[in-house]
JSON list of C-alpha atoms in Angstrom, two decimals:
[
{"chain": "U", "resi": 14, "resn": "UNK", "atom": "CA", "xyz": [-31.32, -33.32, 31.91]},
{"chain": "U", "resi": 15, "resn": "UNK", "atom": "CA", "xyz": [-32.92, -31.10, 29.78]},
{"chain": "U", "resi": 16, "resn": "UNK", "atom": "CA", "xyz": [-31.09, -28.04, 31.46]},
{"chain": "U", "resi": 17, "resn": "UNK", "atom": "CA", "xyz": [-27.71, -30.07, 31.41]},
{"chain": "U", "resi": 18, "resn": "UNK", "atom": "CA", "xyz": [-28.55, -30.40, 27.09]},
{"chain": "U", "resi": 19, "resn": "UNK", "atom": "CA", "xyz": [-29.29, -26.92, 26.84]},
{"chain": "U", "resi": 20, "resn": "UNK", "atom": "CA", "xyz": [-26.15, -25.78, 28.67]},
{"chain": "U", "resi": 21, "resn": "UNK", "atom": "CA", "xyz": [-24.20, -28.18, 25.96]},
{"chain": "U", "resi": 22, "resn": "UNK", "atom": "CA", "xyz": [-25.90, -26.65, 23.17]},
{"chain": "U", "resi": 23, "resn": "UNK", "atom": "CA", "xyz": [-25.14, -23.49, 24.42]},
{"chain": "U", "resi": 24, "resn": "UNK", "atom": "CA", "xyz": [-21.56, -23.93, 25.16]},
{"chain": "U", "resi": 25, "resn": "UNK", "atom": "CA", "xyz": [-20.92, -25.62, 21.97]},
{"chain": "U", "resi": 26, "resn": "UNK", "atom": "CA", "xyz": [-22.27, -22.84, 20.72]},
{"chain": "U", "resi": 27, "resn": "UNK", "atom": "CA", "xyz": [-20.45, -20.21, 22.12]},
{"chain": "U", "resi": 28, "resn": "UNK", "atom": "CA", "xyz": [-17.02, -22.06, 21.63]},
{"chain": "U", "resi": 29, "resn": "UNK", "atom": "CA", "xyz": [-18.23, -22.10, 17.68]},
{"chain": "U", "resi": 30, "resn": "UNK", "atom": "CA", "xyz": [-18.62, -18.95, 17.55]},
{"chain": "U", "resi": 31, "resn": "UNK", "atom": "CA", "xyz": [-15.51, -17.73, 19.38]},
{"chain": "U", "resi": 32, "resn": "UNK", "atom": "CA", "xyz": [-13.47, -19.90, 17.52]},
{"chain": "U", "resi": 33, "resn": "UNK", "atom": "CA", "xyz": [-15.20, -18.33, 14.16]},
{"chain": "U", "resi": 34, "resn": "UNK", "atom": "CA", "xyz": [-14.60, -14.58, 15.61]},
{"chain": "U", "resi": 35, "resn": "UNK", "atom": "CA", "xyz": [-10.74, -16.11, 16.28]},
{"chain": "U", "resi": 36, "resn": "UNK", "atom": "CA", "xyz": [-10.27, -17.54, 12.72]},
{"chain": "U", "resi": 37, "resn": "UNK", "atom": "CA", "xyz": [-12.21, -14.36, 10.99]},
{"chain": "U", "resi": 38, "resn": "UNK", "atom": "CA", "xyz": [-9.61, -11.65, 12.77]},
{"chain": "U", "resi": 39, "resn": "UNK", "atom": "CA", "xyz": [-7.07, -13.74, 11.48]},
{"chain": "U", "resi": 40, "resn": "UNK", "atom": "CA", "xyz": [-7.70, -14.32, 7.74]},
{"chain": "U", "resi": 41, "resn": "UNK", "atom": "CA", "xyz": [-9.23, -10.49, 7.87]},
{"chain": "U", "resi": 42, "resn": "UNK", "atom": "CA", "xyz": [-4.79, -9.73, 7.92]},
{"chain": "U", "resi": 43, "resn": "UNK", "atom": "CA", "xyz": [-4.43, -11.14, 4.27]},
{"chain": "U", "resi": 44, "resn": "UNK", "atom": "CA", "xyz": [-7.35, -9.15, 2.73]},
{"chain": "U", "resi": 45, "resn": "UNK", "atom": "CA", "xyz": [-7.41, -5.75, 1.65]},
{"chain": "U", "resi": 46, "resn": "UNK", "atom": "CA", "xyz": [-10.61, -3.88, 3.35]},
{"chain": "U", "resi": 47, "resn": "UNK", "atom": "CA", "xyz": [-12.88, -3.89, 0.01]},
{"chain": "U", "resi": 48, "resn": "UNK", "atom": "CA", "xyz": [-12.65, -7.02, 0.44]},
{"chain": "U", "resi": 49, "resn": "UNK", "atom": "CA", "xyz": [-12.97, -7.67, 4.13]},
{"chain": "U", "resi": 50, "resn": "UNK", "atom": "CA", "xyz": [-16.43, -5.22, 3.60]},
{"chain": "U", "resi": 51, "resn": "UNK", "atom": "CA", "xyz": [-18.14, -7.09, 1.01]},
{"chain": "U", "resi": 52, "resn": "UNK", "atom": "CA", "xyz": [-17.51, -10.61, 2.69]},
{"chain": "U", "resi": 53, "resn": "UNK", "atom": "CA", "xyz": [-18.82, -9.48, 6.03]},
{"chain": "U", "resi": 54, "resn": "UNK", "atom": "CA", "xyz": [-21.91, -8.27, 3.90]},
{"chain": "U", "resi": 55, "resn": "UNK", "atom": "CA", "xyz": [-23.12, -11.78, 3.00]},
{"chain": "U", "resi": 56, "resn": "UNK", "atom": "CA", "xyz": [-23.49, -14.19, 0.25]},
{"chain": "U", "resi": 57, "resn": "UNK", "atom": "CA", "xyz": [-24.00, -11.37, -2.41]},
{"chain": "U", "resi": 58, "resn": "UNK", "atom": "CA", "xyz": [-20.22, -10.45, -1.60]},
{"chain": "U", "resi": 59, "resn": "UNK", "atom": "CA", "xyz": [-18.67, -12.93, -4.46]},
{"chain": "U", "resi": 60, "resn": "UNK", "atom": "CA", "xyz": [-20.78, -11.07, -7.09]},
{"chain": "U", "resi": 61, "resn": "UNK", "atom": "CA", "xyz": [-20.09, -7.69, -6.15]},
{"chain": "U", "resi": 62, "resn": "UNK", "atom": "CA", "xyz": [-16.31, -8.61, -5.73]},
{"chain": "U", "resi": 63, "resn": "UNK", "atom": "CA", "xyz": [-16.12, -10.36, -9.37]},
{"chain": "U", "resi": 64, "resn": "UNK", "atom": "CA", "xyz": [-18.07, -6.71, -10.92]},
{"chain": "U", "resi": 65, "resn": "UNK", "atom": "CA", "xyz": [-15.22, -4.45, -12.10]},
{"chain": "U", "resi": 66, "resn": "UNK", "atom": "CA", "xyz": [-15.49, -1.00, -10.02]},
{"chain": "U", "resi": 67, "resn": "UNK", "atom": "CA", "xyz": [-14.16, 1.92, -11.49]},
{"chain": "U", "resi": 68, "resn": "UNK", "atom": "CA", "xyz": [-12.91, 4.52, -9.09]},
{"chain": "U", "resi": 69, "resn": "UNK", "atom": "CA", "xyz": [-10.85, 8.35, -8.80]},
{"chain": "U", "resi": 70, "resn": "UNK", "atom": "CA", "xyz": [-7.75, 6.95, -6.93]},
{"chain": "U", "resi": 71, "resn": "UNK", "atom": "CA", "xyz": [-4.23, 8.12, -5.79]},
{"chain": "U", "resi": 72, "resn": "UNK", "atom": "CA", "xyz": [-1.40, 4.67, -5.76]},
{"chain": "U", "resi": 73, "resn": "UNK", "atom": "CA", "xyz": [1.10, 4.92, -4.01]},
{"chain": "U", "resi": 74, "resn": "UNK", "atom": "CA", "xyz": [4.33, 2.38, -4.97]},
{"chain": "U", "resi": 75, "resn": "UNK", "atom": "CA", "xyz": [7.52, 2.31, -2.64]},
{"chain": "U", "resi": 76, "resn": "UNK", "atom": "CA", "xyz": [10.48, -0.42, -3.79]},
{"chain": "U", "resi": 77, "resn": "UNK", "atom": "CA", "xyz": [13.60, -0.71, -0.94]},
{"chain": "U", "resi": 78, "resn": "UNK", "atom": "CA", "xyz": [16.75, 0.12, -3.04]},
{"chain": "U", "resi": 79, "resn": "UNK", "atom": "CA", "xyz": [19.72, -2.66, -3.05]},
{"chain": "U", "resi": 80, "resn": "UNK", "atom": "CA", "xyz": [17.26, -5.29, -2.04]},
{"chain": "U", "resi": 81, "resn": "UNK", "atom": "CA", "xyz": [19.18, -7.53, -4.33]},
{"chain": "U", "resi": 82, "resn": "UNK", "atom": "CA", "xyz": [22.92, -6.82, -3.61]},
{"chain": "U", "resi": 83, "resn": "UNK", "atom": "CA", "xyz": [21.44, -6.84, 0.59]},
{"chain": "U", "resi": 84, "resn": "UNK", "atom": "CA", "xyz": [20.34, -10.55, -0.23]},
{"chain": "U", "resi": 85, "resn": "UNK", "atom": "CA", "xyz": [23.34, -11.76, -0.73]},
{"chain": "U", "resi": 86, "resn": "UNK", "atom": "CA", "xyz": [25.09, -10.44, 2.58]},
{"chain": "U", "resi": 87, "resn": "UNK", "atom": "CA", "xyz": [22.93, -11.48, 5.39]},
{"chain": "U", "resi": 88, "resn": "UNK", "atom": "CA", "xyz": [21.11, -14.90, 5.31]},
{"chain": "U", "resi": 89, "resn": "UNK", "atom": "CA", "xyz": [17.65, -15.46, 4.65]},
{"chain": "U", "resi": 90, "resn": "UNK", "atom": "CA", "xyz": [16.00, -15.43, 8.07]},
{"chain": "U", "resi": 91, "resn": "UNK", "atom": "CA", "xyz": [17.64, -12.23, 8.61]},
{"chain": "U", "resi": 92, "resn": "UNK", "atom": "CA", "xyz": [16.32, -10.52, 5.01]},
{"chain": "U", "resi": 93, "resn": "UNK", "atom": "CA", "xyz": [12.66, -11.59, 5.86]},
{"chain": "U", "resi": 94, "resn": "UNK", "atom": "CA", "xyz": [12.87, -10.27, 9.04]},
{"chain": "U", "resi": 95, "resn": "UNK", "atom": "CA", "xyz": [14.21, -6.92, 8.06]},
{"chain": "U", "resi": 96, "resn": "UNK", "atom": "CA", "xyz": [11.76, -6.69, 5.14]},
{"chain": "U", "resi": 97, "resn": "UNK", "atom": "CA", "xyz": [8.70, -7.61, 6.98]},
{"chain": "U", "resi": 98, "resn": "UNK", "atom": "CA", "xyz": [9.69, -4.48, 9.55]},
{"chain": "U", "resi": 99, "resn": "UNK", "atom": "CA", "xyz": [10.19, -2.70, 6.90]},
{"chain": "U", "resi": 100, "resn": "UNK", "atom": "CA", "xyz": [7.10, -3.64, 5.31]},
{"chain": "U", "resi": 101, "resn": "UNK", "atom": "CA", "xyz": [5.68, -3.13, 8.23]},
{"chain": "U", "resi": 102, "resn": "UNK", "atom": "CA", "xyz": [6.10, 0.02, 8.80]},
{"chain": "U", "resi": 103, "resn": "UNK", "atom": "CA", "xyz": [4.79, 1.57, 5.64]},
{"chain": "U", "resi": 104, "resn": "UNK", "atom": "CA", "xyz": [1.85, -0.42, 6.33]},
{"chain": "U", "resi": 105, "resn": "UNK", "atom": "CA", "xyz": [0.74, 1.43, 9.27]},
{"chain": "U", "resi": 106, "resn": "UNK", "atom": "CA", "xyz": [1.70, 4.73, 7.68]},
{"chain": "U", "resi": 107, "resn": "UNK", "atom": "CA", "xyz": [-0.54, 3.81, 5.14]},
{"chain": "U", "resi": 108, "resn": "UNK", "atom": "CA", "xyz": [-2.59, 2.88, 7.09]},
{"chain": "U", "resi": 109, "resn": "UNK", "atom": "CA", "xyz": [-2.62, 6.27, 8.94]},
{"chain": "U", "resi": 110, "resn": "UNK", "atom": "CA", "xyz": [-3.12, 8.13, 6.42]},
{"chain": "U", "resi": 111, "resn": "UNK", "atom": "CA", "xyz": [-6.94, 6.41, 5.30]},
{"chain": "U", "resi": 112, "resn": "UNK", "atom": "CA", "xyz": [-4.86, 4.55, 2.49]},
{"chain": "U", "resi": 113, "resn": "UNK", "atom": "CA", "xyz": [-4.72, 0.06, 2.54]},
{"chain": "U", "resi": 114, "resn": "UNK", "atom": "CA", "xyz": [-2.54, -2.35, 1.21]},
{"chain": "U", "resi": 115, "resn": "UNK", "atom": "CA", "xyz": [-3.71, -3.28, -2.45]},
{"chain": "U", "resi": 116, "resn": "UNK", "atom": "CA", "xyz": [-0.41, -5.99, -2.13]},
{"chain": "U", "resi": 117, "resn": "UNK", "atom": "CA", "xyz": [2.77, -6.44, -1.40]},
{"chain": "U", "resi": 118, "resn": "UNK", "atom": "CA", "xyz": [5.44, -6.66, -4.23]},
{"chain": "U", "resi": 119, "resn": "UNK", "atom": "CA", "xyz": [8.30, -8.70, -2.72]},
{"chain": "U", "resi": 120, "resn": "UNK", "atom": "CA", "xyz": [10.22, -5.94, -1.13]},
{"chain": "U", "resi": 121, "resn": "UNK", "atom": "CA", "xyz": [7.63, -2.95, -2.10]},
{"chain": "U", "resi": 122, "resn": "UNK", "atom": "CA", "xyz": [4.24, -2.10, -1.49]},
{"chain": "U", "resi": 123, "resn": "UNK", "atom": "CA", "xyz": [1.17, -0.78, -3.25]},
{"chain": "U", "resi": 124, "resn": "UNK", "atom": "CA", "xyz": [-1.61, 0.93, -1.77]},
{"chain": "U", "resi": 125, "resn": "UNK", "atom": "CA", "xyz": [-4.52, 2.92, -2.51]},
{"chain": "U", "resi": 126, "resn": "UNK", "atom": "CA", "xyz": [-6.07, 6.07, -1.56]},
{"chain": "U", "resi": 127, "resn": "UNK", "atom": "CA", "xyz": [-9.81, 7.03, -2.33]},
{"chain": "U", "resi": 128, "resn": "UNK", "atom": "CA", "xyz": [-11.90, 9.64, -1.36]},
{"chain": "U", "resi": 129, "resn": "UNK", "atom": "CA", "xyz": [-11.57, 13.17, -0.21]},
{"chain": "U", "resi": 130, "resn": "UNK", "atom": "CA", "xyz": [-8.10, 14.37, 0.64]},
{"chain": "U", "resi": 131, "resn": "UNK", "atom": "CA", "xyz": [-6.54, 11.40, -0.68]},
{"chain": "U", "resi": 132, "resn": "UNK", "atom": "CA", "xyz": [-3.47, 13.23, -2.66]},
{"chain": "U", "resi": 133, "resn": "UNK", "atom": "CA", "xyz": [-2.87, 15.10, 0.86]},
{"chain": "U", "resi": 134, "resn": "UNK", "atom": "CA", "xyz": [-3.19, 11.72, 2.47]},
{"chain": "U", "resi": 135, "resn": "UNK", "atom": "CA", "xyz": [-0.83, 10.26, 0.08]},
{"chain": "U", "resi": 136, "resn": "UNK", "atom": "CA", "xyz": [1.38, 12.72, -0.08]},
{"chain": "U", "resi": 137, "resn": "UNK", "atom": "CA", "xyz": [2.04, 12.73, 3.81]},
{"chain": "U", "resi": 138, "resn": "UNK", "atom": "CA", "xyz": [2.39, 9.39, 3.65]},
{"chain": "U", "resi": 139, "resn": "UNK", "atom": "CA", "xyz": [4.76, 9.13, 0.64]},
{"chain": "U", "resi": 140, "resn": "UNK", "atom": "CA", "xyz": [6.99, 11.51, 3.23]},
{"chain": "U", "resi": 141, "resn": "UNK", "atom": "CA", "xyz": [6.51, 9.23, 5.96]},
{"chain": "U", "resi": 142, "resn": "UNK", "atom": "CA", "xyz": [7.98, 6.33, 4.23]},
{"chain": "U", "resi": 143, "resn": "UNK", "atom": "CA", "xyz": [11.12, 7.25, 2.79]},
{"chain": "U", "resi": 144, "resn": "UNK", "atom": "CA", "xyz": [12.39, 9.97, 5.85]},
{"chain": "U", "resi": 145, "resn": "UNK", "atom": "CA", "xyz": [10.94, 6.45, 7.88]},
{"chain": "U", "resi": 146, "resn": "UNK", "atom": "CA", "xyz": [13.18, 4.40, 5.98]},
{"chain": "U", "resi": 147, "resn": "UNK", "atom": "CA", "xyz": [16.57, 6.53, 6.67]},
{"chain": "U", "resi": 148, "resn": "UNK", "atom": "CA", "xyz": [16.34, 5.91, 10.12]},
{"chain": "U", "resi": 149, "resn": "UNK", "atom": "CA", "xyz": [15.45, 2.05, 10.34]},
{"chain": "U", "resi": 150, "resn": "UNK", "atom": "CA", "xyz": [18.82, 0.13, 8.90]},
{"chain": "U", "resi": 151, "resn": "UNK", "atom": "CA", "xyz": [18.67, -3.48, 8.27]},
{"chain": "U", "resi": 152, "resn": "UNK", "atom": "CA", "xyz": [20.55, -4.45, 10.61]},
{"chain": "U", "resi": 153, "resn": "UNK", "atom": "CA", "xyz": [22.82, -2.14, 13.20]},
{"chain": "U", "resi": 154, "resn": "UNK", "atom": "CA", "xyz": [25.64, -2.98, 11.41]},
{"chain": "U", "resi": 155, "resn": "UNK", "atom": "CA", "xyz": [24.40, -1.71, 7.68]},
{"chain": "U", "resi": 156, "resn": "UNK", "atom": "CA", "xyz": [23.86, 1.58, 6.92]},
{"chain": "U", "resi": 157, "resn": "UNK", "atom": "CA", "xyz": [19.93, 2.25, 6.12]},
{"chain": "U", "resi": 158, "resn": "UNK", "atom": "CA", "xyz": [18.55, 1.22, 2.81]},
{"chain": "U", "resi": 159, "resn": "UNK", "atom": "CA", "xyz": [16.48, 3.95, 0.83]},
{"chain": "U", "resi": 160, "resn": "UNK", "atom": "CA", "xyz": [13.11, 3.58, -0.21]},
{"chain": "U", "resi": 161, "resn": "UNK", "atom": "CA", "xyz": [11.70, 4.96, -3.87]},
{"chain": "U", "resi": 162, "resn": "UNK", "atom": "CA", "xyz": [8.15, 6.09, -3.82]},
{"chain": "U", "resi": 163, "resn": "UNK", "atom": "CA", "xyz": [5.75, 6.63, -6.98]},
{"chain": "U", "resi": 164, "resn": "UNK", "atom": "CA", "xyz": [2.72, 8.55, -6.80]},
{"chain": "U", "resi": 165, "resn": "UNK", "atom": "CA", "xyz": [0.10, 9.13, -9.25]},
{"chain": "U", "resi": 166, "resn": "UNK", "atom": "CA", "xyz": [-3.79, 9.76, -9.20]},
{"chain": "U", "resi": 167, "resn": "UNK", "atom": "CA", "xyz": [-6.45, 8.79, -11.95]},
{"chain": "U", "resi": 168, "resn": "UNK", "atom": "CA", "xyz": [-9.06, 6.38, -12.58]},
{"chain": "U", "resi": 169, "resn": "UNK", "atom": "CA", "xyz": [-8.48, 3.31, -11.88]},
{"chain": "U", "resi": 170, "resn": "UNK", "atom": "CA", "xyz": [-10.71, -0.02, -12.53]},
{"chain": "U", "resi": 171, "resn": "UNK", "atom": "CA", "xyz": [-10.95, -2.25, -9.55]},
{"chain": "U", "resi": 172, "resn": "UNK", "atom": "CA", "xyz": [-11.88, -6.15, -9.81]},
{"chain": "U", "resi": 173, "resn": "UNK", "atom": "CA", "xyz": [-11.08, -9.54, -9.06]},
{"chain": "U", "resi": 174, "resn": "UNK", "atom": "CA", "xyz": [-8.68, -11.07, -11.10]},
{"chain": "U", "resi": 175, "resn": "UNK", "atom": "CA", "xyz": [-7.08, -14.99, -11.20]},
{"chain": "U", "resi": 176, "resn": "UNK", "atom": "CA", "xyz": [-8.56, -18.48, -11.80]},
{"chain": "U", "resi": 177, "resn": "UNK", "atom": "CA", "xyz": [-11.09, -20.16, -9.60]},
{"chain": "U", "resi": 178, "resn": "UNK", "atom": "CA", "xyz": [-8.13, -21.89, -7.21]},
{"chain": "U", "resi": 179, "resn": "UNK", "atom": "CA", "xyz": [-6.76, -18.51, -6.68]},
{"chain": "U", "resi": 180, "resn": "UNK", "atom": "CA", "xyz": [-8.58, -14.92, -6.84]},
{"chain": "U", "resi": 181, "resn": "UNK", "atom": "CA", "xyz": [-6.94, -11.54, -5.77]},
{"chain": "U", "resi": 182, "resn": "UNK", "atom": "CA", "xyz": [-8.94, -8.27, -5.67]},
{"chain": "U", "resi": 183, "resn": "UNK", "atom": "CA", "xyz": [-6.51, -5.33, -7.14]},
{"chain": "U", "resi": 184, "resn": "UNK", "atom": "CA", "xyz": [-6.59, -1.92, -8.90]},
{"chain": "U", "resi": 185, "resn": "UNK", "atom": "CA", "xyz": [-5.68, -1.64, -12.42]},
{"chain": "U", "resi": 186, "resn": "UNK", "atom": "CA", "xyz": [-5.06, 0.80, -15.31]},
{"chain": "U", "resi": 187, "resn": "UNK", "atom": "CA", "xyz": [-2.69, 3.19, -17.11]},
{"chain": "U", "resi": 188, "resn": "UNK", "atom": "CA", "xyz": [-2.66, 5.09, -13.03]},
{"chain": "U", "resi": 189, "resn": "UNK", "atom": "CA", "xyz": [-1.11, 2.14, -11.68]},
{"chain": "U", "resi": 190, "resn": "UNK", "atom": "CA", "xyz": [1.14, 1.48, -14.48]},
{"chain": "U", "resi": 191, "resn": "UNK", "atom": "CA", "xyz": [2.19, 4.93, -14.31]},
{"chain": "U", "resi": 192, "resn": "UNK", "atom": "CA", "xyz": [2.73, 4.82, -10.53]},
{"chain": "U", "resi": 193, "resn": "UNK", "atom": "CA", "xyz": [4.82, 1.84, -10.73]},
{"chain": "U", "resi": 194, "resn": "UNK", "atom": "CA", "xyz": [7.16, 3.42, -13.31]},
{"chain": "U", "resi": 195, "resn": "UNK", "atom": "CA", "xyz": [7.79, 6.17, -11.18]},
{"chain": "U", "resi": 196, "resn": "UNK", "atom": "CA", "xyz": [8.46, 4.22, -8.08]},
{"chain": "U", "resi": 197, "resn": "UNK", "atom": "CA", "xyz": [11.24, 2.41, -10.33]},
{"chain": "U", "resi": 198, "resn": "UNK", "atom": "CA", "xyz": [12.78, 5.68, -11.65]},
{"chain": "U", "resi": 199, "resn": "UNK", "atom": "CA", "xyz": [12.75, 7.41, -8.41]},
{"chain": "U", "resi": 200, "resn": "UNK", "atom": "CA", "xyz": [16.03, 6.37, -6.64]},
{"chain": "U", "resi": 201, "resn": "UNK", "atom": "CA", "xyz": [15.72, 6.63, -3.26]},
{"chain": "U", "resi": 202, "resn": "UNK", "atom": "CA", "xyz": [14.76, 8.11, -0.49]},
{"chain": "U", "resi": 203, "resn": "UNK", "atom": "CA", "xyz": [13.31, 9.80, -3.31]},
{"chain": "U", "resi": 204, "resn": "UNK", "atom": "CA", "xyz": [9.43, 10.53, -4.18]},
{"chain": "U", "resi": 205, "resn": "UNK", "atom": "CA", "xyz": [8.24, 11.27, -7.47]},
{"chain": "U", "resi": 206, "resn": "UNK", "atom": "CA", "xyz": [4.88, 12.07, -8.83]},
{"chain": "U", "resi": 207, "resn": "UNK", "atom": "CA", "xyz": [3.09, 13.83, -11.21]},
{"chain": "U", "resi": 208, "resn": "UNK", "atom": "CA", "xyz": [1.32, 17.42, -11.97]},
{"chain": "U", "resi": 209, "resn": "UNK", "atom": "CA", "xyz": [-2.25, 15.68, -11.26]},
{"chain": "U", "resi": 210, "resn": "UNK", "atom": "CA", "xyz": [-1.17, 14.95, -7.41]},
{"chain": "U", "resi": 211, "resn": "UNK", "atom": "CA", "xyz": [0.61, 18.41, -7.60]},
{"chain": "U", "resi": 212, "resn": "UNK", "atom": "CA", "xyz": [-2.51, 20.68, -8.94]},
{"chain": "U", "resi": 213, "resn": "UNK", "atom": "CA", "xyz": [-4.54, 19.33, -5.77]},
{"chain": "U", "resi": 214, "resn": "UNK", "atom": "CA", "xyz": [-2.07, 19.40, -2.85]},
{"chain": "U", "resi": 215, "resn": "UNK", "atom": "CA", "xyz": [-0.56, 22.70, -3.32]},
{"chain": "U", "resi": 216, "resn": "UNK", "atom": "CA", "xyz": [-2.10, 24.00, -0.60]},
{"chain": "U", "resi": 217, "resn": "UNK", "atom": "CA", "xyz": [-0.23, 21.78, 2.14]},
{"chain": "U", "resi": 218, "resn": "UNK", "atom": "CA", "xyz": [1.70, 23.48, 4.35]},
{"chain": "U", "resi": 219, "resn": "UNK", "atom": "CA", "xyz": [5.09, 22.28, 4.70]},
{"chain": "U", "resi": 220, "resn": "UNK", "atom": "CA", "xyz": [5.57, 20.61, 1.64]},
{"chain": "U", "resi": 221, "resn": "UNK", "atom": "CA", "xyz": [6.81, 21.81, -1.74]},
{"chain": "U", "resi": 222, "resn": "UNK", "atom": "CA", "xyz": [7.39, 20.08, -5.18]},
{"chain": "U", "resi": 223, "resn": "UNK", "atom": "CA", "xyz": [10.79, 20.49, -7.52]},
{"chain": "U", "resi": 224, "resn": "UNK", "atom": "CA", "xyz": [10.35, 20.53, -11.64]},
{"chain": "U", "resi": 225, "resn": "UNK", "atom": "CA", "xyz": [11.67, 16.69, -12.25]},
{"chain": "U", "resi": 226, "resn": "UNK", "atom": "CA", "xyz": [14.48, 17.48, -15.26]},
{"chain": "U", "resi": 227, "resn": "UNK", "atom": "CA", "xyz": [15.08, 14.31, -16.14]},
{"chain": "U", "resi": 228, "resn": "UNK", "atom": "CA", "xyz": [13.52, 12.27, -19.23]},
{"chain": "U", "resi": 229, "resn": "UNK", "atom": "CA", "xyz": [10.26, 10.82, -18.25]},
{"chain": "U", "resi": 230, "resn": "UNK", "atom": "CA", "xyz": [10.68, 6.87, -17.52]},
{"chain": "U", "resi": 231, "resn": "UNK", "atom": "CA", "xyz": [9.90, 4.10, -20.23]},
{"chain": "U", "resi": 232, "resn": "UNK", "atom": "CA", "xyz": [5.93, 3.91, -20.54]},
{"chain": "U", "resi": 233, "resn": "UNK", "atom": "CA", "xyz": [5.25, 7.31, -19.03]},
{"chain": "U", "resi": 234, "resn": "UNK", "atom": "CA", "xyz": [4.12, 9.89, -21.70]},
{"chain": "U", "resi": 235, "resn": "UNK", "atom": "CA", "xyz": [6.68, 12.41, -22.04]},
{"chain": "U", "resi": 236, "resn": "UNK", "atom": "CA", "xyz": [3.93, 15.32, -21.84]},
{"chain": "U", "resi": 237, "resn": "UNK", "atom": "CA", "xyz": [3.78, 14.22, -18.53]},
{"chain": "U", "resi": 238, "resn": "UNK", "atom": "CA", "xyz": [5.18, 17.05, -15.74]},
{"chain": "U", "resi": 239, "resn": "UNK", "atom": "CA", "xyz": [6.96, 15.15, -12.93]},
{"chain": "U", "resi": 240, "resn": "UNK", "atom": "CA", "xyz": [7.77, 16.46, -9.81]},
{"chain": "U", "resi": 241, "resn": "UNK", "atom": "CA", "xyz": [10.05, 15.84, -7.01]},
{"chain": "U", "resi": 242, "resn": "UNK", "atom": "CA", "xyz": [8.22, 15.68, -3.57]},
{"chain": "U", "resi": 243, "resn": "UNK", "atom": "CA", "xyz": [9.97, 17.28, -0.19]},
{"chain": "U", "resi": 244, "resn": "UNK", "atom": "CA", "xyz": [9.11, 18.75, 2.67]},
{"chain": "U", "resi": 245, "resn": "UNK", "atom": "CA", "xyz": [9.84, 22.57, 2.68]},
{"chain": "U", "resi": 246, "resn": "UNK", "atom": "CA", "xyz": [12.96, 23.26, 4.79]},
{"chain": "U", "resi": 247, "resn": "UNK", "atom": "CA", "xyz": [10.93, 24.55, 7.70]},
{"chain": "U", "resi": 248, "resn": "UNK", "atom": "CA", "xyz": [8.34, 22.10, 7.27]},
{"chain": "U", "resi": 249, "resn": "UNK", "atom": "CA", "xyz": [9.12, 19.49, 10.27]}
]
């Protein structure tokens, strides 16, 4: 009996703990890995999460171009499912390139890059996503949808934010807000950042950066230099 009990115990236990290792894997999908870090730390997680962080970042925004005009050709079911492989491709480019999802902005994304090499990271990966978009259509009987792509790098503060019901953990600050106005001025496949990302990537082979002519967008200060990023004709 005692044996039988212990086996019980055992295998209840296990089961528990399977079933935790299941549900943790899962819910680890909808948080960004600062986040999934500090939880797996402990109870001191919630604290360190709430204390603003401030950080040298690169953000990265992408927006799909004629998301709202595509909406109202193909029905629903068919729009989430092209979005989410859209989606889900920058993700793993991101991904690939030592940058994570901050969040997703409907049909866009914003990520983050830290550490060192992260405007090389970013910039490879700002490639990636719009050439990647040009050859995945919608659906095989639209022609493929460009992607814009804003890139800028700065401090950035990073902190939980929201009421008690509902808490995100995010980046903030005039970087992001810059980043975000470039995404929306850069009509795609089209990637446009600034002469901070510039100054520090030049020495990538196979890329090159074009003077940006145009009038700086609303909210970006018009000292600003923007630049167009390509790869160089010969740069694969």
């Amino acid at each position: 009996m005692p044996f039988r009990h212990a086996y019980r115990q055992t295998f209840s236990y296990t089961r528990s703990m399977d079933l935790y290792a299941q549900r943790h894997s899962w819910f680890s999908r909808y948080l960004a890995p600062p986040v999934r870090d500090l939880l797996d730390a402990g109870p001191a997680a919630e604290s360190a999460l709430r204390a603003p962080r401030h950080s040298n970042a690169c953000i990265l925004f992408t927006d799909i171009r004629g998301f709202t005009e595509l909406s109202r050709t193909i029905s629903a079911a068919a729009l989430m499912e092209a979005v989410d492989g859209h989606l889900g491709g920058q993700a793993e480019s991101i991904e690939r390139h030592g940058g994570y999802i901050d969040n997703f902005t409907g049909d866009g994304v914003m990520a983050v890059f830290e550490g060192g090499d992260m405007e090389e990271n970013a910039c490879q990966c700002a490639l990636e996503v719009a050439e990647m978009a040009q050859n995945q259509p919608y659906q095989t009987h639209h022609d493929p949808v460009p992607v814009g792509v804003g890139l800028h790098v700065g401090e950035v503060v990073m902190g939980t934010l929201g009421c008690e019901s509902r808490l995100t953990y995010t980046a903030i600050g005039e970087t992001v807000n810059v980043a975000a106005r470039l995404c929306d001025h850069a009509k795609g496949p089209a990637v446009l950042t600034t002469d901070s990302v510039r100054s520090r990537a030049l020495s990538m082979a196979g890329i090159a950066f074009d003077s940006c002519q145009a009038n700086a967008p609303t909210g970006v200060d018009a000292d600003l230099s923007l630049y167009w990023l390509r790869r160089e004709a010969n740069g694969g």
